[in-house]
PDB file of C-alpha atoms in Angstrom:
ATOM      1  CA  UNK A 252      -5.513  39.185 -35.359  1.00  0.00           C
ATOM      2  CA  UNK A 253      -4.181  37.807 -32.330  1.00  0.00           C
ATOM      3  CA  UNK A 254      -6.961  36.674 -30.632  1.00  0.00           C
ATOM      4  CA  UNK A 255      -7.436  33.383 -32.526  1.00  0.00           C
ATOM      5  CA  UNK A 256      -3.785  32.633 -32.204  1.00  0.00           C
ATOM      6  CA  UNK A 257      -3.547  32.927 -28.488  1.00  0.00           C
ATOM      7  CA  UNK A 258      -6.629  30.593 -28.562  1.00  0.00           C
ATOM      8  CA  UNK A 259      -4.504  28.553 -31.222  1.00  0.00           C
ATOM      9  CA  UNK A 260      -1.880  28.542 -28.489  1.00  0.00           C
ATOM     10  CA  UNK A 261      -4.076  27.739 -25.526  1.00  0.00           C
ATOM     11  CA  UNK A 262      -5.577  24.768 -27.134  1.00  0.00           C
ATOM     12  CA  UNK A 263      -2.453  23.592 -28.146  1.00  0.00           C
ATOM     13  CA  UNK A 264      -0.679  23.669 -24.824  1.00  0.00           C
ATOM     14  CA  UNK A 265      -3.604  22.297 -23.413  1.00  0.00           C
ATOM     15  CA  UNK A 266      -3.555  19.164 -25.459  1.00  0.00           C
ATOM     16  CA  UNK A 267       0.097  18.562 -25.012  1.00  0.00           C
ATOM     17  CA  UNK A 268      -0.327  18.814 -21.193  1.00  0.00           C
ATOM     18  CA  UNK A 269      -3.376  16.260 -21.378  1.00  0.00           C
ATOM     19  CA  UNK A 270      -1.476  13.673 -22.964  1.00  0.00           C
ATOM     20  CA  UNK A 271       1.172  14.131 -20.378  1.00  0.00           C
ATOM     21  CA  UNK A 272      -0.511  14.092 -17.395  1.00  0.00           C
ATOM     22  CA  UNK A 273      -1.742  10.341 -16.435  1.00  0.00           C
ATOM     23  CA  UNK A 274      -5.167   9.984 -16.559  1.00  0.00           C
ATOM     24  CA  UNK A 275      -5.112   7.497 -13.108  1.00  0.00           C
ATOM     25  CA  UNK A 276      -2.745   8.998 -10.581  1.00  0.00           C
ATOM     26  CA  UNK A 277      -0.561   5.795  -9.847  1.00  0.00           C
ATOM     27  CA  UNK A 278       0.636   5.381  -6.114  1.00  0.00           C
ATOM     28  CA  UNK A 279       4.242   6.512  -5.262  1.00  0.00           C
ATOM     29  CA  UNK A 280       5.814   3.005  -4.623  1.00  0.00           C
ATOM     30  CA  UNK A 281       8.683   1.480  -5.469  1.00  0.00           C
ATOM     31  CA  UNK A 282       8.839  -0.571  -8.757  1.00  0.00           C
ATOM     32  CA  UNK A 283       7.294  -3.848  -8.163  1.00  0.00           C
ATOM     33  CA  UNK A 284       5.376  -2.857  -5.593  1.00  0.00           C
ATOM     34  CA  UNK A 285       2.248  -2.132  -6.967  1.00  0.00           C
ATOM     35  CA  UNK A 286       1.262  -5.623  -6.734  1.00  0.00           C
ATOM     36  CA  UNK A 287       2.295  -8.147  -3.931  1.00  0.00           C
ATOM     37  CA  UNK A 288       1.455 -11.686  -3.290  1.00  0.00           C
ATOM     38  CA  UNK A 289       1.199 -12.380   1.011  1.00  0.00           C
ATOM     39  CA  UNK A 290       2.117 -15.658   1.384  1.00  0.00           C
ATOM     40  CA  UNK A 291       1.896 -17.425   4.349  1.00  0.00           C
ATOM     41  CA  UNK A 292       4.419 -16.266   7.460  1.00  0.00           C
ATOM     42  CA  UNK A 293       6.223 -19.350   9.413  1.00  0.00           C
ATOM     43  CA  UNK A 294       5.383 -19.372  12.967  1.00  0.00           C
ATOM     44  CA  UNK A 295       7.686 -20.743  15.610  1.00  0.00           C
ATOM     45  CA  UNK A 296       6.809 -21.340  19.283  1.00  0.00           C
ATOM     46  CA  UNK A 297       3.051 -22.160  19.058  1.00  0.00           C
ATOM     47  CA  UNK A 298       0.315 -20.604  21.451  1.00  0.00           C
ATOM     48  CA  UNK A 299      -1.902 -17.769  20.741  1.00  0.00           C
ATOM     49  CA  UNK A 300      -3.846 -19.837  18.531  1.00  0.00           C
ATOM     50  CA  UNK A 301      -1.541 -17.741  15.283  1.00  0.00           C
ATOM     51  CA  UNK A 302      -1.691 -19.879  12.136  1.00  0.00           C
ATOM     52  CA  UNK A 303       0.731 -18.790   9.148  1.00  0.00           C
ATOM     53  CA  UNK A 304      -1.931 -18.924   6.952  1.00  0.00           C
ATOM     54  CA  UNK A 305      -4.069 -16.613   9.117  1.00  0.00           C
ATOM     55  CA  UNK A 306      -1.443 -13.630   8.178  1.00  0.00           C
ATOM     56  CA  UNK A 307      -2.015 -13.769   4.463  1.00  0.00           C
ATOM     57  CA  UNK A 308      -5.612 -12.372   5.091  1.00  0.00           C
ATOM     58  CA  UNK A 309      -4.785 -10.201   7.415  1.00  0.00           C
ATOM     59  CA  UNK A 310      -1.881  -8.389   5.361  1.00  0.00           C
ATOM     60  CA  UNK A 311      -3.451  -8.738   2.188  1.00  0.00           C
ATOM     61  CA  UNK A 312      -6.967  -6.656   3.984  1.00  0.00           C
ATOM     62  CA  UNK A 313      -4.554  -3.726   5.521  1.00  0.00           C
ATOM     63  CA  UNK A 314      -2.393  -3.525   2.385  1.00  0.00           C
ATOM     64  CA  UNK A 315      -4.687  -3.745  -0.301  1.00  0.00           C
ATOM     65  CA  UNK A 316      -5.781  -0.270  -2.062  1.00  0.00           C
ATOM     66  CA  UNK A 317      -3.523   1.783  -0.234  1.00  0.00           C
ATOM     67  CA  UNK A 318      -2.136   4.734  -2.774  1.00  0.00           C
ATOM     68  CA  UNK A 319      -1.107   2.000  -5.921  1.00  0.00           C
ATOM     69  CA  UNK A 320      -0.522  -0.950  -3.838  1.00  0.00           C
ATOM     70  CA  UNK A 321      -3.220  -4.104  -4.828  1.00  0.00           C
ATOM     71  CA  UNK A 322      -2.703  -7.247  -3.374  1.00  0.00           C
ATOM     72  CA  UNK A 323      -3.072 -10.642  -4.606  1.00  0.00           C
ATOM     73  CA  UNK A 324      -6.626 -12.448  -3.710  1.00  0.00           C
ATOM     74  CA  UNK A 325      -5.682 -14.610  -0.235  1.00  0.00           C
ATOM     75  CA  UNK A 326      -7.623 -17.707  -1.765  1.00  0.00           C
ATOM     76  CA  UNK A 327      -5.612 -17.721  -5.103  1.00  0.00           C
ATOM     77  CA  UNK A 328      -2.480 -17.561  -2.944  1.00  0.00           C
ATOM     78  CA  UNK A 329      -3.217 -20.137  -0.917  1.00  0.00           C
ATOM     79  CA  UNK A 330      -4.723 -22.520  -3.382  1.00  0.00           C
ATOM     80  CA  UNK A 331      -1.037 -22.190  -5.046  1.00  0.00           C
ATOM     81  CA  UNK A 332       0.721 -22.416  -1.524  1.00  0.00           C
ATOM     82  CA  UNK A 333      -1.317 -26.026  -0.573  1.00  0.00           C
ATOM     83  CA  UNK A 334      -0.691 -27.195  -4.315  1.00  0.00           C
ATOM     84  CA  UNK A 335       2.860 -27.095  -4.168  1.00  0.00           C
ATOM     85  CA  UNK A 336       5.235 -29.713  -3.643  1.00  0.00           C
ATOM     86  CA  UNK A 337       6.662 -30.078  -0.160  1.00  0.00           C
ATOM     87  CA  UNK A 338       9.235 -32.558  -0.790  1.00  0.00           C
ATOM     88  CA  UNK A 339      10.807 -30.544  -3.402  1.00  0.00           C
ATOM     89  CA  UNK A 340      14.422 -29.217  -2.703  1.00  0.00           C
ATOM     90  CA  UNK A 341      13.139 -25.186  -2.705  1.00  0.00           C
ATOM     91  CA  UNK A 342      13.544 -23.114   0.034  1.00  0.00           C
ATOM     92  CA  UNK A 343      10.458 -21.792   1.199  1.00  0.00           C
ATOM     93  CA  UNK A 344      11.303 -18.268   0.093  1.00  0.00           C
ATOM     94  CA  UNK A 345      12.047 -19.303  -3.661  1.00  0.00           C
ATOM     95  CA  UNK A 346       8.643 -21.187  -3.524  1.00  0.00           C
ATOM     96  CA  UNK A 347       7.281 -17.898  -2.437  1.00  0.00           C
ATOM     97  CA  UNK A 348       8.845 -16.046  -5.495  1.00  0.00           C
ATOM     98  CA  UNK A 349       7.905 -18.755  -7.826  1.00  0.00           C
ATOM     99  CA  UNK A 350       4.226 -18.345  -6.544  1.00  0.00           C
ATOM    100  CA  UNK A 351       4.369 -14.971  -7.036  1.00  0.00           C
ATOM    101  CA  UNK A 352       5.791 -15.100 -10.514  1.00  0.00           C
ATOM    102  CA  UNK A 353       3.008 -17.819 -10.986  1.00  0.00           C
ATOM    103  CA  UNK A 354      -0.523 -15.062  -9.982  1.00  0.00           C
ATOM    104  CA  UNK A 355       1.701 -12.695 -12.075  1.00  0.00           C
ATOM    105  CA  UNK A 356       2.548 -10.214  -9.082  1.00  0.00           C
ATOM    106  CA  UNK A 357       5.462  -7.679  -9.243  1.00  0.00           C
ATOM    107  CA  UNK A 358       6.749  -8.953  -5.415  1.00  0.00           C
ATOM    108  CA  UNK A 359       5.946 -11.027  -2.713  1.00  0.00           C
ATOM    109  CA  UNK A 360       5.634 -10.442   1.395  1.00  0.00           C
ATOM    110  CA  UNK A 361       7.069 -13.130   3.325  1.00  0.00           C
ATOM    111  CA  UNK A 362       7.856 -13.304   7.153  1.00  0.00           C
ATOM    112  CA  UNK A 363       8.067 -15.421  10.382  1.00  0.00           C
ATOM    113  CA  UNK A 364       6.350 -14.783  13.639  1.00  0.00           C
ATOM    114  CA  UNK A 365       8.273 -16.229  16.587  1.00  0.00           C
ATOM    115  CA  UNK A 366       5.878 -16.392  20.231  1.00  0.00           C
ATOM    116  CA  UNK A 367       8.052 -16.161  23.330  1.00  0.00           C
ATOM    117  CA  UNK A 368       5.096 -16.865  26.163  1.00  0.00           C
ATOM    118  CA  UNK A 369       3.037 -14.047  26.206  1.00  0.00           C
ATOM    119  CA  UNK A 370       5.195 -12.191  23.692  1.00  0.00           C
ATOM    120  CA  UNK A 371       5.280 -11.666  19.976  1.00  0.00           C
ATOM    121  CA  UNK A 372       7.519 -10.850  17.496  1.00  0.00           C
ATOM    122  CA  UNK A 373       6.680 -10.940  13.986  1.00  0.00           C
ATOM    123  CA  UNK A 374       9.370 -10.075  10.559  1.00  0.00           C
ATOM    124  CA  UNK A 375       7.750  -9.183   6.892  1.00  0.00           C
ATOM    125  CA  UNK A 376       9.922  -8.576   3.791  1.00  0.00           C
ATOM    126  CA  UNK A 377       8.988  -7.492   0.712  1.00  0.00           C
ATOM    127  CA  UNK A 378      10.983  -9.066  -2.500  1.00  0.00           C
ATOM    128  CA  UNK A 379      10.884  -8.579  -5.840  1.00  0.00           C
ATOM    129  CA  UNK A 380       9.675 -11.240  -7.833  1.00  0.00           C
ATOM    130  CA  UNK A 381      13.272 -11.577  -9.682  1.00  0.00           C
ATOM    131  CA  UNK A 382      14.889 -12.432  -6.580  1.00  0.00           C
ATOM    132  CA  UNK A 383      16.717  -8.928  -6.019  1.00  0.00           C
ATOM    133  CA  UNK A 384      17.120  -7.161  -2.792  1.00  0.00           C
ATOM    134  CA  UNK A 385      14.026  -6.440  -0.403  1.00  0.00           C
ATOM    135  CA  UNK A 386      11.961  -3.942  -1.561  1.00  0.00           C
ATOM    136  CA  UNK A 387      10.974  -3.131   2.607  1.00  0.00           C
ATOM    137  CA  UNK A 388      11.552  -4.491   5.485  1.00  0.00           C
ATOM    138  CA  UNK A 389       9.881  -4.491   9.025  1.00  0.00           C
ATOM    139  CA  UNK A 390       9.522  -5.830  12.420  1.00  0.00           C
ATOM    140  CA  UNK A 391       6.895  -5.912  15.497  1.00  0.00           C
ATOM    141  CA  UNK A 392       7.163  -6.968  19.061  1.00  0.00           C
ATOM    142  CA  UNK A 393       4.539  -6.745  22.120  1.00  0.00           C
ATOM    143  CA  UNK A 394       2.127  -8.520  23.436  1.00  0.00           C
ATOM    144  CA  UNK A 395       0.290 -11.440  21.515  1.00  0.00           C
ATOM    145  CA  UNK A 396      -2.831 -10.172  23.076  1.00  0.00           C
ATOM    146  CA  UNK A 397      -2.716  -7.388  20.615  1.00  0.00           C
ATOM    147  CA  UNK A 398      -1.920  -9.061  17.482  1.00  0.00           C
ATOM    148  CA  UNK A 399      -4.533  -6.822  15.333  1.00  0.00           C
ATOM    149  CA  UNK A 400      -2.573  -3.638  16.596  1.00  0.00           C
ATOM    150  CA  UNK A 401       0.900  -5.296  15.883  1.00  0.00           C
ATOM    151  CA  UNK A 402      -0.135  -6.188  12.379  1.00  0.00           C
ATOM    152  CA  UNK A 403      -1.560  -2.637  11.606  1.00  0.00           C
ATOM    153  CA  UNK A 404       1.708  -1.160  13.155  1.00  0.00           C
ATOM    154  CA  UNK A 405       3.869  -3.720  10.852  1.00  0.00           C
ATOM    155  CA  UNK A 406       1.639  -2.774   7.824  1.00  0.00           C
ATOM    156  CA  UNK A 407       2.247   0.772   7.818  1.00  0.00           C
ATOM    157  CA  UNK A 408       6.144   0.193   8.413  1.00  0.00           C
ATOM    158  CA  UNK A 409       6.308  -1.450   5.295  1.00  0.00           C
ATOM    159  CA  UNK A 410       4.066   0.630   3.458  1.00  0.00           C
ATOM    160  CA  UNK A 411       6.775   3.504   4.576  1.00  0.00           C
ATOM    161  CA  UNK A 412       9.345   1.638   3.186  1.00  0.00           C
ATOM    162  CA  UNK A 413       7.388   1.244  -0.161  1.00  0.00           C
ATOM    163  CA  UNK A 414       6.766   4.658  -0.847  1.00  0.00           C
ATOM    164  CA  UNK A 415       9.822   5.977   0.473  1.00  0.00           C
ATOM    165  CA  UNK A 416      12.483   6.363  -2.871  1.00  0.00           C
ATOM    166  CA  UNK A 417       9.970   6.404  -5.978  1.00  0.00           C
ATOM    167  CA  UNK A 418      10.314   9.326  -8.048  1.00  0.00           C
ATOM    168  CA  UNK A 419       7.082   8.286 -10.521  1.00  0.00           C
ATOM    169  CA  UNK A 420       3.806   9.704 -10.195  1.00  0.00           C
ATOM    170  CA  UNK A 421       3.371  11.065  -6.535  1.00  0.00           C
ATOM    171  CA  UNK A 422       0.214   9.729  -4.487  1.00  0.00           C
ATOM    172  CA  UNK A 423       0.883  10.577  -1.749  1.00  0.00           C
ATOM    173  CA  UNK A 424       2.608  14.290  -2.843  1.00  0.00           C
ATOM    174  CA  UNK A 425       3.073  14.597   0.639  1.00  0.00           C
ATOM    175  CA  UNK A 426       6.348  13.590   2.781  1.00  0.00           C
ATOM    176  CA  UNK A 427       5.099   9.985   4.277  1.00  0.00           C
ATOM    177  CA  UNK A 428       6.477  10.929   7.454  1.00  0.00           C
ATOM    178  CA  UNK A 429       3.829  13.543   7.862  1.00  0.00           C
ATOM    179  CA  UNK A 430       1.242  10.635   7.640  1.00  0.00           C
ATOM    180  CA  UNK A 431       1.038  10.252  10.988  1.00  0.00           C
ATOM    181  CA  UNK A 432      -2.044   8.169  11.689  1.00  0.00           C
ATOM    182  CA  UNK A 433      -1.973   4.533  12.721  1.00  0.00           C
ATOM    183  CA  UNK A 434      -5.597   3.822  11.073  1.00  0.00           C
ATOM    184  CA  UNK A 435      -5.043   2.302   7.793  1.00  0.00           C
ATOM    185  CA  UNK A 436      -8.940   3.133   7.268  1.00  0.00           C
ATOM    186  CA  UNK A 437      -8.190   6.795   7.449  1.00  0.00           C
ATOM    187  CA  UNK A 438      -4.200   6.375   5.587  1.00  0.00           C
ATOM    188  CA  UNK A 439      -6.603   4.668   2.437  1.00  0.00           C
ATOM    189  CA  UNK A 440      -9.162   7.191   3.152  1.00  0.00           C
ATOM    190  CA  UNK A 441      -6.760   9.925   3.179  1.00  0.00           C
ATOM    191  CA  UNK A 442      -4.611   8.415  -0.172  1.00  0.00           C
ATOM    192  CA  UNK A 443      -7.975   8.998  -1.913  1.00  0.00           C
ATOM    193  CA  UNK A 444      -8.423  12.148  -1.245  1.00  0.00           C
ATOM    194  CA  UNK A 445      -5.221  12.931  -2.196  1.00  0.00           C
ATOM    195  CA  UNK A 446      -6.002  11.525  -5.777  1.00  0.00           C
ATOM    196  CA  UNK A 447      -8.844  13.484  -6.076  1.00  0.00           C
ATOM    197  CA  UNK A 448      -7.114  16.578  -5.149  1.00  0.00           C
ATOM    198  CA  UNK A 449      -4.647  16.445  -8.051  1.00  0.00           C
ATOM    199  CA  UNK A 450      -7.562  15.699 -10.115  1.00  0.00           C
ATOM    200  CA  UNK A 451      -9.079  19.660  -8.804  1.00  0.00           C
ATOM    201  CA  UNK A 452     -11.988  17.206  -8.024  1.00  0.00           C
ATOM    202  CA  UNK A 453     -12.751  19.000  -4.564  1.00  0.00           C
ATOM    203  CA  UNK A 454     -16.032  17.273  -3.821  1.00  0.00           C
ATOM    204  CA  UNK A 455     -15.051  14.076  -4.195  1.00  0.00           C
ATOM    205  CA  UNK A 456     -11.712  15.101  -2.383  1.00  0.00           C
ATOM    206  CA  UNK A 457     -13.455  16.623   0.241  1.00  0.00           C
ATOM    207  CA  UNK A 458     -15.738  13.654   0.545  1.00  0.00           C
ATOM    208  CA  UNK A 459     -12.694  11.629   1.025  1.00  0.00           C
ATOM    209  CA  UNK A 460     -10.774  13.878   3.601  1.00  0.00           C
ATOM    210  CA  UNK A 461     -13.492  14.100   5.646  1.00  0.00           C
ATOM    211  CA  UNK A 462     -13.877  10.193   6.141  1.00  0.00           C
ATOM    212  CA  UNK A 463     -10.064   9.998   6.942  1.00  0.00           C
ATOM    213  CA  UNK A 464     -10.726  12.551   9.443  1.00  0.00           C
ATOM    214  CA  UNK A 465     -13.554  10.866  10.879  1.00  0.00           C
ATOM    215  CA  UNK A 466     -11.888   7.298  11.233  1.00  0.00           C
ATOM    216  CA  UNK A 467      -8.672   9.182  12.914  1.00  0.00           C
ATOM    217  CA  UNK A 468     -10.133  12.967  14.815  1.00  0.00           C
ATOM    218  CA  UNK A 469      -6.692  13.348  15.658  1.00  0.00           C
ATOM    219  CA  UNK A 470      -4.867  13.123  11.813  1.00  0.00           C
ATOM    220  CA  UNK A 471      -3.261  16.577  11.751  1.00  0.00           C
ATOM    221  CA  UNK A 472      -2.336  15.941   7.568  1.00  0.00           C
ATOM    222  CA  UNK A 473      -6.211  15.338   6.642  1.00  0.00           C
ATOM    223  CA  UNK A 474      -7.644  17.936   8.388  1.00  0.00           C
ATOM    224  CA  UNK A 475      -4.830  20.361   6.952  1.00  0.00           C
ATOM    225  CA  UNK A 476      -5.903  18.903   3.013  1.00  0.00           C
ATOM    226  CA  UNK A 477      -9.872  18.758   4.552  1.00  0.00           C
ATOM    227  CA  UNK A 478      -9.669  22.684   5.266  1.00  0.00           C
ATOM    228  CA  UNK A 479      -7.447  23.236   1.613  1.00  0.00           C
ATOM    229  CA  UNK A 480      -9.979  21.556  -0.479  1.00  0.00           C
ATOM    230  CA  UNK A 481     -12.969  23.141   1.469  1.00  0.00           C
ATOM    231  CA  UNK A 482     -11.034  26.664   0.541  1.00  0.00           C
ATOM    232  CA  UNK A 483     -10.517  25.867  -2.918  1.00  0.00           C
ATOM    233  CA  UNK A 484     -13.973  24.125  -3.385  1.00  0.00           C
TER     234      UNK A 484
END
């Protein structure tokens, strides 16, 4: 008598939980966040060869596909950015907003990069496309011989920032500050894995863990999830 109604039951919860759960785990980021526009950073003080332009690539490459953060294509950007009128009376950040509103992104990262000699310092802020308060907020200073590393080191700041006060659907489940590695190969590397482990889909997790320990050997969160998966698996 009561076996078919427990399986009644089962099936039942089973379906309701389905429909909850999100079929695509979504990346823990702040609303608006999920898709940003890099426009191009203004550079004061010359030298080093550093072209505003050159920035939107370069933050667009580290940010993109990172937990539920996409970025904007850098040509599209920059097709807008060269097509829009310089003699207008618009500040350079409400051109930025209106460019962002324009490739239909939820916020836009703008900054400056000011060279002192043989020094660096470059500023990124991420706004909302509505004009509201920063959604993150970083700086940088070293050397301009190691721009690449300042860049990385100024892309993961913000990307702290981003995921920092959501309360949606958690990837990363995991306290960012345990994310300790300063390779953004193994932080996307590791972000996958992390989606796949919600999913109980421990070979592709395990696949993905393993590659985030491999780009950083010394990433004490992946090979913590790399040895959980392999025990579950």
């Amino acid at each position: 008598i009561f076996a078919p109604i427990t399986l009644l039951l089962v099936s039942a919860v089973a379906f309701a939980v389905a429909v909850k759960v999100p079929r695509v785990a979504g990346g823990a980021v702040k609303p608006g966040a999920e898709v940003i526009a890099v426009v191009p950073f203004a550079v004061t003080g010359g030298g080093a060869g550093m072209t505003g332009e050159g920035f939107v690539d370069l933050l667009s490459r580290n940010l993109n596909e990172v937990g539920g953060i996409r970025t904007v294509e850098p040509r599209t950007v920059l097709y807008r950015w060269e097509q829009r009128d310089d003699d207008a009376p618009v500040a350079a950040q409400q051109a930025a907003l209106e460019i962002g509103r324009e490739v239909r992104a939820g916020s836009v990262l703008t900054g400056s990069v000011v060279v002192l000699g043989p020094e660096v310092r470059i500023s990124a802020d991420v706004y909302p496309v509505d004009g509201s308060e920063p959604l993150a907020s970083a700086q940088v200073e070293g050397s301009s011989d190691h721009l690449l590393e300042l860049v990385d080191s100024l892309s993961i700041s913000l990307l702290r920032e981003l995921w920092r006060a959501s309360n949606r659907q958690p990837l990363p489940r995991t306290d960012v500050r345990a994310i300790t590695s300063g390779n953004l190969d193994a932080i996307r590397a590791f972000l996958r894995g992390e989606q796949h482990y919600r999913a109980s889909a421990w070979d592709s997790a395990l696949i993905w863990f393993a590659r985030a320990v491999e780009e950083d050997s010394v990433f004490p969160l992946a090979h913590y999830r790399l040895a959980m998966t392999a025990s579950w698996g």
